[in-house]
Amino acid sequence: MATEELDLDNYTIIKEGEAEILMHKKNQVFYNKTQVNNRDISIAVLRTFVTKRKEEHEAMLSKRTKSAGKVSEKDATGSVEEEAPAESAVDNEKSNGECEMAEELCQDAPCSISEEQGKAIGGKVQRELKPPRVLEALSASGLRALRYAREVEGISQVVALDNDKVSVEACRKNIEFNGSVAKSKVESHLTDARVFMLTHPKEFDVVDLDPYGSPSVFLDSAVQSVVDGGLLMCTATDMAVLCGGNGEVCYSKYGSYPLRGKYCHEMALRILLASIESHANRYKRYIVPVLSVQMDFYVRVFVRVYTSASAMKNTPLKLSYVYQCIGCDSFHLQPIGRTLPKNNSVRYLPGFGPAVPQECTDCGKKFNMGGPIWSAPIHDQEWVTSILEDVKSMKDRYPAYDRISAELPDVPLFLSLHNLCATLKCTSPSAVVFRSAVINAGYRISGTHVNPLGLKSDAPMHVIWDIMRCWVKNHPVKAQAPDQPGSVILAKEPVLQANFARAVASLSKAQAKKVARFLPNPERHWGPKVKAGRQITSKHISLLGPEAVNGYLNHENEEEPEAKRQKTQEP
């Protein structure tokens, strides 16, 4: 449909980044302002992926070329007498060796190399890297696809899918509206994303899943559609399920049982990663997370997908069950598997257990068991550094830049200082004082991007409680019932004598620079909007606000008499 044919009076033009979309005033395909940071981060990660992919290809090509060169030199110097007459033969051997190298590279390298694009120059075969293709499986208005096409250099094609006719029509209008670059790179299809991904295995360098709710039904086909070394970007907005509101539903969707601890949002991230890994393992594939974040009302993970039957054996080492005490909220992790080196090989064995006794050693209560969750690192530090450098170079495009915070990469889940004090019914030490005590005891500690009051530490729980016992000795509490978890904990003498002297590393980087680490609410009544096509009623005031709901209902009431008149005339 040409842009001139559109009646722009019925549309609102929304500009985000370098893309513009036409939003119908009836809001048939919704625009969610709170997802701007989601799209900004996705573009930053995608830029880094394009750069890394190119670097990896060049490094692999250089490595294979050197190895092929050594082989050809060895063959050439094998016979000194025949060196001169066999010069042309040596060149042929070198060329053949590099052809074999290129074939191996096509099989092993985590990137797609076109056989037809190989150019033989001076007896050397050079393989050109194809520009990456992106699949946005659930596009709605197409805003994300348009931003990828216009803001990320080097992308050849963005395929936008949706199974809703209104969404696809809106997406095609927006492609036309965004000019020649969008029309040359973005294409929209009306189809079921699951069927499309299953019928296009290993064809897309990047697959983006951003559904309304759970992505669980799309994961099996998504891990098959992405190429080796490709990037899978996945969002989950069903946080009530992932955070323990409906544990049985979470288990049916993700194969993991959540716990309702203070760390539930990070556990949601790790449940999603474990689920993606499980789906990938069925096809001899595995994932490597490069960035995982919890923002606003959703979690977003970025993982690379590789194929290797041998590397897949390490999956049990990356997963753990979680035991959480029902009394004092202490938690302990139980790894699913372990390895045992034997001569030049490695044996894969089940993990040692049990990790905890029947009753908590701190307060004497029982444990709840959850998981399995992804207990390996959820970020790649090299990637995070590269993403930050890219974001820093175009800081004005990323309003959340100054609020990016660092956290310990190898420590799953976190503690809540206020939760510890609530158990003991004591006044809370400042974060700096508590951090200093942990650091002086010889352990590491950091904040977390998930919770402003969360603290990640590799200190075991008995050390944490000893520090709190020492704190209570200096800040006494009122007597409690002897069967309370806090009373049981305080009845024991601390083994470790805590040192609360100010430690050098007790201030985080954000605190030292006096920078806010968490974004303010993006707007009033922010959160997941009403699903496209669902009728808006007065109960949606908490989501959309009274002005938007009343305006929509008044507009509907103006058209209602005519509709009712038609119905009465039909009989």
Tab-separated table of N, CA, C and O in Angstrom, residues 300-348:
chain	number	residue	atom	x	y	z
A	300	ARG	N	15.107	-10.722	29.780
A	300	ARG	CA	15.607	-10.744	28.401
A	300	ARG	C	16.975	-11.411	28.409
A	300	ARG	O	17.865	-10.996	29.167
A	301	VAL	N	17.166	-12.449	27.595
A	301	VAL	CA	18.445	-13.155	27.536
A	301	VAL	C	18.965	-13.160	26.102
A	301	VAL	O	18.192	-13.194	25.139
A	302	PHE	N	20.295	-13.104	25.980
A	302	PHE	CA	20.982	-13.154	24.685
A	302	PHE	C	21.983	-14.307	24.764
A	302	PHE	O	22.918	-14.261	25.573
A	303	VAL	N	21.783	-15.328	23.955
A	303	VAL	CA	22.640	-16.512	24.011
A	303	VAL	C	23.110	-16.867	22.608
A	303	VAL	O	22.418	-16.616	21.622
A	304	ARG	N	24.300	-17.445	22.526
A	304	ARG	CA	24.789	-17.982	21.264
A	304	ARG	C	24.577	-19.491	21.273
A	304	ARG	O	24.725	-20.148	22.308
A	305	VAL	N	24.227	-20.032	20.118
A	305	VAL	CA	23.880	-21.447	19.998
A	305	VAL	C	24.943	-22.145	19.155
A	305	VAL	O	25.255	-21.699	18.046
A	306	TYR	N	25.507	-23.220	19.698
A	306	TYR	CA	26.532	-23.994	19.002
A	306	TYR	C	26.110	-25.454	18.922
A	306	TYR	O	25.280	-25.925	19.711
A	307	THR	N	26.717	-26.179	17.983
A	307	THR	CA	26.458	-27.605	17.823
A	307	THR	C	27.708	-28.389	18.167
A	307	THR	O	28.764	-28.176	17.566
A	308	SER	N	27.623	-29.266	19.149
A	308	SER	CA	28.746	-30.129	19.529
A	308	SER	C	28.238	-31.202	20.482
A	308	SER	O	27.784	-30.896	21.588
A	309	ALA	N	28.324	-32.452	20.041
A	309	ALA	CA	27.859	-33.556	20.880
A	309	ALA	C	28.746	-33.728	22.111
A	309	ALA	O	28.267	-34.114	23.182
A	310	SER	N	30.042	-33.425	21.973
A	310	SER	CA	30.952	-33.582	23.118
A	310	SER	C	30.792	-32.447	24.124
A	310	SER	O	30.751	-32.679	25.338
A	311	ALA	N	30.688	-31.207	23.639
A	311	ALA	CA	30.524	-30.076	24.551
A	311	ALA	C	29.176	-30.120	25.259
A	311	ALA	O	29.027	-29.588	26.364
A	312	MET	N	28.202	-30.769	24.630
A	312	MET	CA	26.876	-30.873	25.231
A	312	MET	C	26.904	-31.675	26.533
A	312	MET	O	26.035	-31.511	27.399
A	313	LYS	N	27.926	-32.512	26.706
A	313	LYS	CA	28.021	-33.326	27.917
A	313	LYS	C	28.249	-32.474	29.172
A	313	LYS	O	28.064	-32.946	30.287
A	314	ASN	N	28.686	-31.224	28.993
A	314	ASN	CA	28.952	-30.363	30.137
A	314	ASN	C	27.697	-29.714	30.701
A	314	ASN	O	27.778	-29.008	31.711
A	315	THR	N	26.556	-29.943	30.075
A	315	THR	CA	25.320	-29.302	30.533
A	315	THR	C	24.993	-29.577	31.997
A	315	THR	O	24.647	-28.655	32.736
A	316	PRO	N	25.100	-30.827	32.506
A	316	PRO	CA	24.788	-31.041	33.931
A	316	PRO	C	25.678	-30.249	34.887
A	316	PRO	O	25.279	-30.005	36.033
A	317	LEU	N	26.864	-29.842	34.424
A	317	LEU	CA	27.744	-29.047	35.280
A	317	LEU	C	27.242	-27.606	35.398
A	317	LEU	O	27.665	-26.872	36.304
A	318	LYS	N	26.375	-27.183	34.484
A	318	LYS	CA	25.888	-25.800	34.458
A	318	LYS	C	24.537	-25.650	35.141
A	318	LYS	O	24.015	-24.544	35.233
A	319	LEU	N	23.953	-26.757	35.600
A	319	LEU	CA	22.619	-26.727	36.194
A	319	LEU	C	22.671	-27.148	37.655
A	319	LEU	O	23.482	-27.984	38.036
A	320	SER	N	21.795	-26.578	38.466
A	320	SER	CA	21.752	-26.894	39.897
A	320	SER	C	20.320	-26.832	40.409
A	320	SER	O	19.487	-26.084	39.874
A	321	TYR	N	20.065	-27.603	41.462
A	321	TYR	CA	18.839	-27.465	42.237
A	321	TYR	C	19.109	-26.484	43.374
A	321	TYR	O	20.247	-26.304	43.800
A	322	VAL	N	18.046	-25.852	43.869
A	322	VAL	CA	18.170	-24.860	44.934
A	322	VAL	C	17.366	-25.321	46.138
A	322	VAL	O	16.194	-25.696	46.013
A	323	TYR	N	18.008	-25.319	47.328
A	323	TYR	CA	17.326	-25.614	48.585
A	323	TYR	C	17.188	-24.302	49.357
A	323	TYR	O	18.187	-23.657	49.667
A	324	GLN	N	15.951	-23.923	49.662
A	324	GLN	CA	15.709	-22.675	50.389
A	324	GLN	C	15.009	-22.975	51.707
A	324	GLN	O	13.957	-23.625	51.738
A	325	CYS	N	15.577	-22.486	52.805
A	325	CYS	CA	15.001	-22.709	54.124
A	325	CYS	C	13.705	-21.916	54.262
A	325	CYS	O	13.643	-20.737	53.895
A	326	ILE	N	12.663	-22.538	54.812
A	326	ILE	CA	11.380	-21.863	54.974
A	326	ILE	C	11.391	-20.943	56.192
A	326	ILE	O	10.481	-20.107	56.344
A	327	GLY	N	12.427	-21.047	57.018
A	327	GLY	CA	12.483	-20.207	58.216
A	327	GLY	C	13.325	-18.959	58.037
A	327	GLY	O	12.842	-17.839	58.195
A	328	CYS	N	14.606	-19.133	57.677
A	328	CYS	CA	15.532	-18.000	57.602
A	328	CYS	C	15.893	-17.614	56.172
A	328	CYS	O	16.698	-16.702	55.961
A	329	ASP	N	15.316	-18.307	55.175
A	329	ASP	CA	15.550	-17.997	53.757
A	329	ASP	C	16.992	-18.258	53.310
A	329	ASP	O	17.405	-17.775	52.251
A	330	SER	N	17.779	-18.992	54.089
A	330	SER	CA	19.102	-19.405	53.613
A	330	SER	C	18.921	-20.315	52.404
A	330	SER	O	17.967	-21.094	52.341
A	331	PHE	N	19.825	-20.215	51.429
A	331	PHE	CA	19.696	-21.071	50.256
A	331	PHE	C	21.035	-21.743	49.948
A	331	PHE	O	22.105	-21.209	50.251
A	332	HIS	N	20.945	-22.924	49.383
A	332	HIS	CA	22.119	-23.729	49.047
A	332	HIS	C	21.884	-24.347	47.676
A	332	HIS	O	20.756	-24.726	47.334
A	333	LEU	N	22.952	-24.488	46.894
A	333	LEU	CA	22.847	-25.035	45.545
A	333	LEU	C	23.389	-26.457	45.484
A	333	LEU	O	24.401	-26.775	46.115
A	334	GLN	N	22.697	-27.305	44.732
A	334	GLN	CA	23.090	-28.703	44.529
A	334	GLN	C	23.352	-28.928	43.044
A	334	GLN	O	22.422	-29.050	42.243
A	335	PRO	N	24.637	-28.946	42.601
A	335	PRO	CA	24.925	-29.185	41.176
A	335	PRO	C	24.413	-30.558	40.730
A	335	PRO	O	24.477	-31.531	41.476
A	336	ILE	N	23.906	-30.618	39.509
A	336	ILE	CA	23.360	-31.875	38.999
A	336	ILE	C	24.470	-32.860	38.661
A	336	ILE	O	24.336	-34.057	38.873
A	337	GLY	N	25.587	-32.368	38.109
A	337	GLY	CA	26.652	-33.274	37.681
A	337	GLY	C	28.021	-32.809	38.136
A	337	GLY	O	28.196	-31.696	38.644
A	338	ARG	N	29.013	-33.663	37.926
A	338	ARG	CA	30.411	-33.352	38.230
A	338	ARG	C	31.296	-34.135	37.262
A	338	ARG	O	30.818	-35.038	36.567
A	339	THR	N	32.557	-33.778	37.211
A	339	THR	CA	33.510	-34.481	36.345
A	339	THR	C	34.621	-35.080	37.182
A	339	THR	O	34.945	-34.575	38.269
A	340	LEU	N	35.207	-36.136	36.655
A	340	LEU	CA	36.329	-36.800	37.316
A	340	LEU	C	37.406	-37.068	36.270
A	340	LEU	O	37.228	-37.907	35.385
A	341	PRO	N	38.535	-36.323	36.330
A	341	PRO	CA	39.621	-36.575	35.361
A	341	PRO	C	40.193	-37.978	35.545
A	341	PRO	O	40.446	-38.422	36.669
A	342	LYS	N	40.414	-38.682	34.434
A	342	LYS	CA	40.961	-40.028	34.474
A	342	LYS	C	41.915	-40.193	33.305
A	342	LYS	O	41.491	-40.212	32.150
A	343	ASN	N	43.217	-40.275	33.623
A	343	ASN	CA	44.267	-40.321	32.613
A	343	ASN	C	44.131	-39.099	31.698
A	343	ASN	O	44.222	-37.976	32.147
A	344	ASN	N	43.907	-39.331	30.412
A	344	ASN	CA	43.759	-38.220	29.476
A	344	ASN	C	42.299	-37.941	29.126
A	344	ASN	O	42.022	-37.184	28.199
A	345	SER	N	41.392	-38.547	29.844
A	345	SER	CA	39.972	-38.372	29.548
A	345	SER	C	39.256	-37.823	30.786
A	345	SER	O	39.854	-37.648	31.842
A	346	VAL	N	37.981	-37.549	30.596
A	346	VAL	CA	37.155	-37.009	31.677
A	346	VAL	C	35.900	-37.855	31.790
A	346	VAL	O	35.236	-38.150	30.797
A	347	ARG	N	35.590	-38.258	33.023
A	347	ARG	CA	34.358	-39.009	33.276
A	347	ARG	C	33.305	-38.048	33.793
A	347	ARG	O	33.571	-37.181	34.632
A	348	TYR	N	32.082	-38.211	33.289
A	348	TYR	CA	30.958	-37.389	33.725
A	348	TYR	C	30.107	-38.201	34.684
A	348	TYR	O	29.603	-39.268	34.334
